[in-house]
mmCIF file of C-alpha atoms and ligand atoms in Angstrom:
data_model
loop_
_atom_site.group_PDB
_atom_site.id
_atom_site.type_symbol
_atom_site.label_atom_id
_atom_site.label_comp_id
_atom_site.label_asym_id
_atom_site.label_seq_id
_atom_site.Cartn_x
_atom_site.Cartn_y
_atom_site.Cartn_z
ATOM 1 C CA UNK A 15 259.179 142.099 -67.409
ATOM 2 C CA UNK A 16 256.074 144.068 -66.441
ATOM 3 C CA UNK A 17 257.771 147.308 -65.515
ATOM 4 C CA UNK A 18 259.471 150.080 -67.473
ATOM 5 C CA UNK A 19 261.965 152.526 -66.037
ATOM 6 C CA UNK A 20 261.574 155.751 -68.016
ATOM 7 C CA UNK A 21 264.123 158.542 -67.679
ATOM 8 C CA UNK A 22 262.259 161.018 -69.922
ATOM 9 C CA UNK A 23 258.608 161.862 -70.633
ATOM 10 C CA UNK A 24 259.023 160.520 -74.205
ATOM 11 C CA UNK A 25 260.243 157.178 -72.858
ATOM 12 C CA UNK A 26 257.286 157.072 -70.463
ATOM 13 C CA UNK A 27 254.795 157.814 -73.283
ATOM 14 C CA UNK A 28 256.388 155.128 -75.440
ATOM 15 C CA UNK A 29 256.142 152.607 -72.587
ATOM 16 C CA UNK A 30 252.438 153.413 -72.080
ATOM 17 C CA UNK A 31 251.834 153.023 -75.833
ATOM 18 C CA UNK A 32 253.512 149.597 -75.852
ATOM 19 C CA UNK A 33 251.548 148.389 -72.838
ATOM 20 C CA UNK A 34 248.119 149.927 -73.535
ATOM 21 C CA UNK A 35 248.015 150.152 -77.349
ATOM 22 C CA UNK A 36 250.303 147.386 -78.589
ATOM 23 C CA UNK A 37 249.254 145.268 -75.591
ATOM 24 C CA UNK A 38 252.674 143.624 -75.287
ATOM 25 C CA UNK A 39 251.568 142.198 -71.940
ATOM 26 C CA UNK A 40 248.121 141.225 -73.237
ATOM 27 C CA UNK A 41 245.110 142.150 -71.125
ATOM 28 C CA UNK A 42 247.292 142.975 -68.129
ATOM 29 C CA UNK A 43 247.911 146.223 -70.014
ATOM 30 C CA UNK A 44 244.353 147.459 -69.407
ATOM 31 C CA UNK A 45 245.472 149.088 -66.157
ATOM 32 C CA UNK A 46 248.831 150.570 -65.322
ATOM 33 C CA UNK A 47 250.413 152.192 -62.292
ATOM 34 C CA UNK A 48 252.648 155.217 -62.842
ATOM 35 C CA UNK A 49 255.183 155.793 -60.080
ATOM 36 C CA UNK A 50 257.997 158.277 -59.463
ATOM 37 C CA UNK A 51 261.324 157.103 -60.876
ATOM 38 C CA UNK A 52 263.409 156.882 -57.710
ATOM 39 C CA UNK A 53 267.131 157.418 -57.834
ATOM 40 C CA UNK A 54 269.508 156.568 -55.019
ATOM 41 C CA UNK A 55 270.878 153.621 -53.120
ATOM 42 C CA UNK A 56 268.685 150.679 -52.098
ATOM 43 C CA UNK A 57 268.561 149.291 -48.581
ATOM 44 C CA UNK A 58 266.511 146.606 -46.872
ATOM 45 C CA UNK A 59 264.874 147.288 -43.530
ATOM 46 C CA UNK A 60 263.280 144.328 -41.786
ATOM 47 C CA UNK A 61 261.276 144.367 -38.587
ATOM 48 C CA UNK A 62 259.442 141.716 -36.596
ATOM 49 C CA UNK A 63 256.028 142.733 -35.339
ATOM 50 C CA UNK A 64 253.370 141.281 -33.054
ATOM 51 C CA UNK A 65 250.732 143.419 -34.778
ATOM 52 C CA UNK A 66 251.156 146.423 -32.474
ATOM 53 C CA UNK A 67 254.809 146.834 -31.546
ATOM 54 C CA UNK A 68 257.791 146.119 -33.738
ATOM 55 C CA UNK A 69 261.448 145.361 -33.249
ATOM 56 C CA UNK A 70 263.964 146.166 -36.005
ATOM 57 C CA UNK A 71 266.454 143.645 -37.300
ATOM 58 C CA UNK A 72 269.952 144.799 -38.247
ATOM 59 C CA UNK A 73 270.137 146.864 -41.445
ATOM 60 C CA UNK A 74 271.344 145.251 -44.667
ATOM 61 C CA UNK A 75 271.848 145.858 -48.352
ATOM 62 C CA UNK A 76 271.145 143.464 -51.216
ATOM 63 C CA UNK A 77 272.749 143.408 -54.707
ATOM 64 C CA UNK A 78 269.955 142.648 -57.161
ATOM 65 C CA UNK A 79 271.764 142.814 -60.519
ATOM 66 C CA UNK A 80 273.582 139.718 -61.717
ATOM 67 C CA UNK A 81 276.927 141.294 -62.664
ATOM 68 C CA UNK A 82 279.562 143.412 -60.902
ATOM 69 C CA UNK A 83 278.972 147.149 -60.823
ATOM 70 C CA UNK A 84 275.172 146.613 -60.702
ATOM 71 C CA UNK A 85 275.050 145.568 -64.360
ATOM 72 C CA UNK A 86 272.830 143.046 -66.125
ATOM 73 C CA UNK A 87 269.340 141.796 -65.345
ATOM 74 C CA UNK A 88 267.757 141.695 -61.907
ATOM 75 C CA UNK A 89 267.955 138.528 -59.827
ATOM 76 C CA UNK A 90 266.478 137.487 -56.496
ATOM 77 C CA UNK A 91 269.697 138.872 -54.972
ATOM 78 C CA UNK A 92 273.362 138.021 -55.541
ATOM 79 C CA UNK A 93 274.718 138.985 -52.147
ATOM 80 C CA UNK A 94 274.177 141.101 -49.071
ATOM 81 C CA UNK A 95 275.955 142.596 -46.110
ATOM 82 C CA UNK A 96 275.015 143.943 -42.715
ATOM 83 C CA UNK A 97 275.035 146.589 -41.339
ATOM 84 C CA UNK A 98 274.291 148.933 -44.255
ATOM 85 C CA UNK A 99 276.123 152.207 -43.533
ATOM 86 C CA UNK A 100 273.720 154.092 -45.832
ATOM 87 C CA UNK A 101 271.054 153.691 -43.142
ATOM 88 C CA UNK A 102 272.443 156.065 -40.536
ATOM 89 C CA UNK A 103 270.788 156.158 -37.126
ATOM 90 C CA UNK A 104 268.990 159.352 -38.130
ATOM 91 C CA UNK A 105 267.637 157.803 -41.339
ATOM 92 C CA UNK A 106 266.616 154.688 -39.457
ATOM 93 C CA UNK A 107 264.569 156.805 -37.045
ATOM 94 C CA UNK A 108 262.891 158.499 -40.026
ATOM 95 C CA UNK A 109 262.073 155.106 -41.593
ATOM 96 C CA UNK A 110 260.558 153.888 -38.333
ATOM 97 C CA UNK A 111 258.514 157.062 -37.799
ATOM 98 C CA UNK A 112 257.328 157.723 -41.342
ATOM 99 C CA UNK A 113 257.041 154.218 -42.788
ATOM 100 C CA UNK A 114 257.134 151.281 -40.367
ATOM 101 C CA UNK A 115 254.993 152.630 -37.545
ATOM 102 C CA UNK A 116 252.202 154.024 -39.796
ATOM 103 C CA UNK A 117 251.856 150.792 -41.784
ATOM 104 C CA UNK A 118 251.753 148.516 -38.723
ATOM 105 C CA UNK A 119 249.413 150.884 -36.920
ATOM 106 C CA UNK A 120 247.271 151.255 -40.073
ATOM 107 C CA UNK A 121 246.867 147.498 -40.512
ATOM 108 C CA UNK A 122 245.979 147.179 -36.842
ATOM 109 C CA UNK A 123 243.389 149.965 -36.994
ATOM 110 C CA UNK A 124 241.799 148.351 -40.043
ATOM 111 C CA UNK A 125 241.288 145.193 -37.983
ATOM 112 C CA UNK A 126 243.959 143.328 -39.940
ATOM 113 C CA UNK A 127 246.936 143.263 -37.577
ATOM 114 C CA UNK A 128 250.007 141.718 -39.155
ATOM 115 C CA UNK A 129 252.254 139.434 -37.136
ATOM 116 C CA UNK A 130 255.566 138.332 -38.579
ATOM 117 C CA UNK A 131 258.492 139.743 -40.551
ATOM 118 C CA UNK A 132 257.796 142.950 -42.445
ATOM 119 C CA UNK A 133 260.423 143.668 -45.098
ATOM 120 C CA UNK A 134 260.621 147.250 -46.301
ATOM 121 C CA UNK A 135 262.541 147.671 -49.560
ATOM 122 C CA UNK A 136 263.831 151.251 -49.529
ATOM 123 C CA UNK A 137 265.415 153.659 -51.954
ATOM 124 C CA UNK A 138 267.463 156.262 -50.108
ATOM 125 C CA UNK A 139 266.942 159.288 -52.348
ATOM 126 C CA UNK A 140 268.198 162.833 -51.936
ATOM 127 C CA UNK A 141 264.712 163.629 -50.583
ATOM 128 C CA UNK A 142 264.953 160.899 -47.963
ATOM 129 C CA UNK A 143 263.865 157.257 -47.743
ATOM 130 C CA UNK A 144 261.104 156.066 -50.127
ATOM 131 C CA UNK A 145 259.358 152.685 -50.232
ATOM 132 C CA UNK A 146 259.997 150.442 -53.236
ATOM 133 C CA UNK A 147 258.182 147.408 -51.916
ATOM 134 C CA UNK A 148 256.871 145.612 -48.850
ATOM 135 C CA UNK A 149 257.305 141.877 -48.379
ATOM 136 C CA UNK A 150 255.852 139.840 -45.547
ATOM 137 C CA UNK A 151 258.870 137.587 -45.194
ATOM 138 C CA UNK A 152 262.626 137.672 -44.649
ATOM 139 C CA UNK A 153 264.805 138.801 -47.551
ATOM 140 C CA UNK A 154 267.017 136.314 -49.350
ATOM 141 C CA UNK A 155 270.054 136.786 -49.142
ATOM 142 C CA UNK A 156 269.562 139.573 -46.568
ATOM 143 C CA UNK A 157 268.444 137.085 -43.889
ATOM 144 C CA UNK A 158 271.676 135.101 -44.145
ATOM 145 C CA UNK A 159 273.727 138.254 -43.541
ATOM 146 C CA UNK A 160 271.446 139.592 -40.800
ATOM 147 C CA UNK A 161 271.049 136.378 -38.838
ATOM 148 C CA UNK A 162 274.806 135.752 -38.694
ATOM 149 C CA UNK A 163 274.961 138.866 -36.510
ATOM 150 C CA UNK A 164 272.031 138.065 -34.241
ATOM 151 C CA UNK A 165 273.006 137.133 -30.701
ATOM 152 C CA UNK A 166 269.453 136.445 -29.495
ATOM 153 C CA UNK A 167 267.226 133.466 -30.128
ATOM 154 C CA UNK A 168 265.291 133.755 -33.404
ATOM 155 C CA UNK A 169 262.769 131.247 -32.056
ATOM 156 C CA UNK A 170 262.134 133.375 -28.958
ATOM 157 C CA UNK A 171 261.512 136.555 -30.950
ATOM 158 C CA UNK A 172 259.226 134.752 -33.444
ATOM 159 C CA UNK A 173 257.279 133.105 -30.624
ATOM 160 C CA UNK A 174 256.894 136.436 -28.849
ATOM 161 C CA UNK A 175 255.570 138.029 -32.068
ATOM 162 C CA UNK A 176 253.148 135.161 -32.683
ATOM 163 C CA UNK A 177 251.818 135.314 -29.121
ATOM 164 C CA UNK A 178 251.221 139.086 -29.387
ATOM 165 C CA UNK A 179 253.738 139.929 -26.674
ATOM 166 C CA UNK A 180 256.861 141.024 -28.524
ATOM 167 C CA UNK A 181 260.178 140.962 -26.656
ATOM 168 C CA UNK A 182 261.755 144.382 -26.061
ATOM 169 C CA UNK A 183 265.241 144.024 -27.441
ATOM 170 C CA UNK A 184 267.559 141.946 -29.572
ATOM 171 C CA UNK A 185 271.310 141.587 -29.234
ATOM 172 C CA UNK A 186 273.659 141.960 -32.178
ATOM 173 C CA UNK A 187 277.359 141.351 -32.546
ATOM 174 C CA UNK A 188 279.274 144.373 -33.801
ATOM 175 C CA UNK A 189 281.023 142.465 -36.629
ATOM 176 C CA UNK A 190 280.126 143.072 -40.254
ATOM 177 C CA UNK A 191 278.628 140.093 -42.058
ATOM 178 C CA UNK A 192 278.594 139.306 -45.734
ATOM 179 C CA UNK A 193 276.785 136.770 -47.900
ATOM 180 C CA UNK A 194 277.795 135.957 -51.482
ATOM 181 C CA UNK A 195 275.483 133.879 -53.673
ATOM 182 C CA UNK A 196 277.020 131.211 -55.920
ATOM 183 C CA UNK A 197 274.769 130.820 -58.958
ATOM 184 C CA UNK A 198 274.376 128.363 -61.840
ATOM 185 C CA UNK A 199 275.590 129.245 -65.326
ATOM 186 C CA UNK A 200 272.814 131.134 -67.134
ATOM 187 C CA UNK A 201 271.015 132.343 -63.995
ATOM 188 C CA UNK A 202 268.778 134.474 -63.867
ATOM 189 C CA UNK A 203 267.891 133.061 -67.317
ATOM 190 C CA UNK A 204 267.802 129.361 -68.198
ATOM 191 C CA UNK A 205 270.270 127.163 -66.334
ATOM 192 C CA UNK A 206 271.120 123.486 -65.962
ATOM 193 C CA UNK A 207 270.947 121.452 -62.758
ATOM 194 C CA UNK A 208 272.853 118.410 -61.512
ATOM 195 C CA UNK A 209 276.420 119.827 -61.475
ATOM 196 C CA UNK A 210 278.603 118.221 -58.786
ATOM 197 C CA UNK A 211 279.574 120.610 -55.960
ATOM 198 C CA UNK A 212 282.922 120.294 -54.155
ATOM 199 C CA UNK A 213 284.833 122.215 -51.500
ATOM 200 C CA UNK A 214 282.177 123.210 -48.975
ATOM 201 C CA UNK A 215 283.915 121.420 -46.090
ATOM 202 C CA UNK A 216 287.257 123.026 -46.988
ATOM 203 C CA UNK A 217 285.584 126.430 -47.147
ATOM 204 C CA UNK A 218 283.959 125.978 -43.738
ATOM 205 C CA UNK A 219 287.336 125.205 -42.136
ATOM 206 C CA UNK A 220 288.193 128.888 -42.578
ATOM 207 C CA UNK A 221 287.492 131.482 -39.880
ATOM 208 C CA UNK A 222 283.822 132.446 -39.453
ATOM 209 C CA UNK A 223 282.608 130.815 -42.671
ATOM 210 C CA UNK A 224 279.137 129.258 -42.846
ATOM 211 C CA UNK A 225 277.774 127.974 -46.167
ATOM 212 C CA UNK A 226 273.987 127.832 -46.506
ATOM 213 C CA UNK A 227 272.418 125.506 -49.066
ATOM 214 C CA UNK A 228 269.889 127.354 -51.235
ATOM 215 C CA UNK A 229 269.256 124.949 -54.127
ATOM 216 C CA UNK A 230 271.218 121.732 -53.754
ATOM 217 C CA UNK A 231 270.268 118.059 -53.892
ATOM 218 C CA UNK A 232 271.839 114.653 -53.354
ATOM 219 C CA UNK A 233 272.199 112.529 -56.471
ATOM 220 C CA UNK A 234 273.799 109.071 -56.184
ATOM 221 C CA UNK A 235 275.407 110.186 -52.936
ATOM 222 C CA UNK A 236 276.878 113.330 -54.475
ATOM 223 C CA UNK A 237 275.931 116.919 -53.691
ATOM 224 C CA UNK A 238 274.691 118.618 -56.874
ATOM 225 C CA UNK A 239 273.219 121.944 -57.976
ATOM 226 C CA UNK A 240 269.431 122.027 -58.108
ATOM 227 C CA UNK A 241 268.436 125.588 -58.977
ATOM 228 C CA UNK A 242 269.619 129.063 -59.985
ATOM 229 C CA UNK A 243 270.950 130.360 -56.695
ATOM 230 C CA UNK A 244 272.826 127.345 -55.348
ATOM 231 C CA UNK A 245 274.873 128.271 -52.261
ATOM 232 C CA UNK A 246 275.132 131.257 -49.936
ATOM 233 C CA UNK A 247 278.625 131.700 -48.530
ATOM 234 C CA UNK A 248 278.719 133.886 -45.413
ATOM 235 C CA UNK A 249 281.549 135.353 -43.359
ATOM 236 C CA UNK A 250 282.019 137.744 -40.453
ATOM 237 C CA UNK A 251 284.781 140.321 -40.063
ATOM 238 C CA UNK A 252 285.791 143.299 -37.945
ATOM 239 C CA UNK A 253 284.704 145.424 -40.896
ATOM 240 C CA UNK A 254 283.569 145.009 -44.491
ATOM 241 C CA UNK A 255 287.176 144.707 -45.699
ATOM 242 C CA UNK A 256 287.904 141.686 -43.504
ATOM 243 C CA UNK A 257 284.502 140.095 -44.145
ATOM 244 C CA UNK A 258 285.063 140.393 -47.899
ATOM 245 C CA UNK A 259 288.579 138.905 -47.715
ATOM 246 C CA UNK A 260 287.285 135.934 -45.763
ATOM 247 C CA UNK A 261 284.259 135.226 -47.920
ATOM 248 C CA UNK A 262 286.158 135.337 -51.233
ATOM 249 C CA UNK A 263 288.947 133.137 -49.849
ATOM 250 C CA UNK A 264 286.285 130.582 -48.898
ATOM 251 C CA UNK A 265 284.629 130.798 -52.310
ATOM 252 C CA UNK A 266 287.975 129.968 -53.943
ATOM 253 C CA UNK A 267 287.687 126.513 -52.363
ATOM 254 C CA UNK A 268 284.207 125.787 -53.744
ATOM 255 C CA UNK A 269 283.533 124.590 -57.261
ATOM 256 C CA UNK A 270 280.783 123.455 -59.612
ATOM 257 C CA UNK A 271 280.600 123.641 -63.390
ATOM 258 C CA UNK A 272 279.468 127.077 -64.582
ATOM 259 C CA UNK A 273 279.524 128.608 -61.062
ATOM 260 C CA UNK A 274 279.343 132.388 -61.125
ATOM 261 C CA UNK A 275 279.083 135.074 -58.470
ATOM 262 C CA UNK A 276 279.636 138.773 -57.959
ATOM 263 C CA UNK A 277 283.137 139.802 -56.914
ATOM 264 C CA UNK A 278 282.030 143.198 -55.608
ATOM 265 C CA UNK A 279 279.539 142.415 -52.846
ATOM 266 C CA UNK A 280 279.805 145.190 -50.271
ATOM 267 C CA UNK A 281 281.387 147.704 -52.631
ATOM 268 C CA UNK A 282 279.108 150.514 -51.510
ATOM 269 C CA UNK A 283 279.984 149.868 -47.846
ATOM 270 C CA UNK A 284 283.672 149.771 -48.839
ATOM 271 C CA UNK A 285 283.357 153.311 -50.147
ATOM 272 C CA UNK A 286 282.064 154.515 -46.788
ATOM 273 C CA UNK A 287 284.840 152.532 -45.062
ATOM 274 C CA UNK A 288 287.639 154.395 -46.849
HETATM 275 N N1 LIG B 325 266.596 139.927 -51.859
HETATM 276 C C1 LIG B 325 265.365 140.482 -52.188
HETATM 277 C C2 LIG B 325 264.206 139.833 -51.614
HETATM 278 O O1 LIG B 325 264.305 138.905 -50.821
HETATM 279 O O2 LIG B 325 263.095 140.224 -51.963
#
């Protein structure tokens, strides 16, 4: 952990003392960055750019903490859904105008145009959208939720970005998609590998279910776990309620020793669905 979240000035001073005086992170503590503590709801906004123009992908929201109710340590992401109702059309326009366009234009003007997927990690605060991070890649598990809704060719849009002649529009289905990550016992800490996985075929017999393999392997002809985040179970539904019902019914058919997952993926969208 190289980051402290301080809610008071005293906590911030104590964190600086630990890093710069006690040197709990060794020499990395010679320089620190102090940022505003942002409060709100997170959302992921991904665009594909050819270096000049950009085309947004569908909005999504990740669930970074390991346990229900956003408790426990951070993970790479325990589940996602798309669209993310928190990103209203108005907010999306603000994100494009104030964040996405200036960064793509800025990189271009500096002679370093960026072509590819730009991932903007946002905190939607009461003062509007703020940037938490940029990644130059898809999000995982956001991509699984987003791409289930894409009705255009991913290859075509990537090729058009790479060739510097980005296509004008993408088609999306109106359904809500959801992705729930099935993780190994102990993840995001230490975990074991090699647990036999069953039930994927039975799960995929259900309506709209697709199971993506994240960290699996074949051992003596059997499918086994081979990492922390093992499988990504995705479903589509008319709304978040139906998508959730479908995905958790499918998960009930899948098993490996120590398997754990969040039961509340999409809970923030559920609130706005009530
Ligand atoms: N799910 C978060 C990320 O891909 O960075």
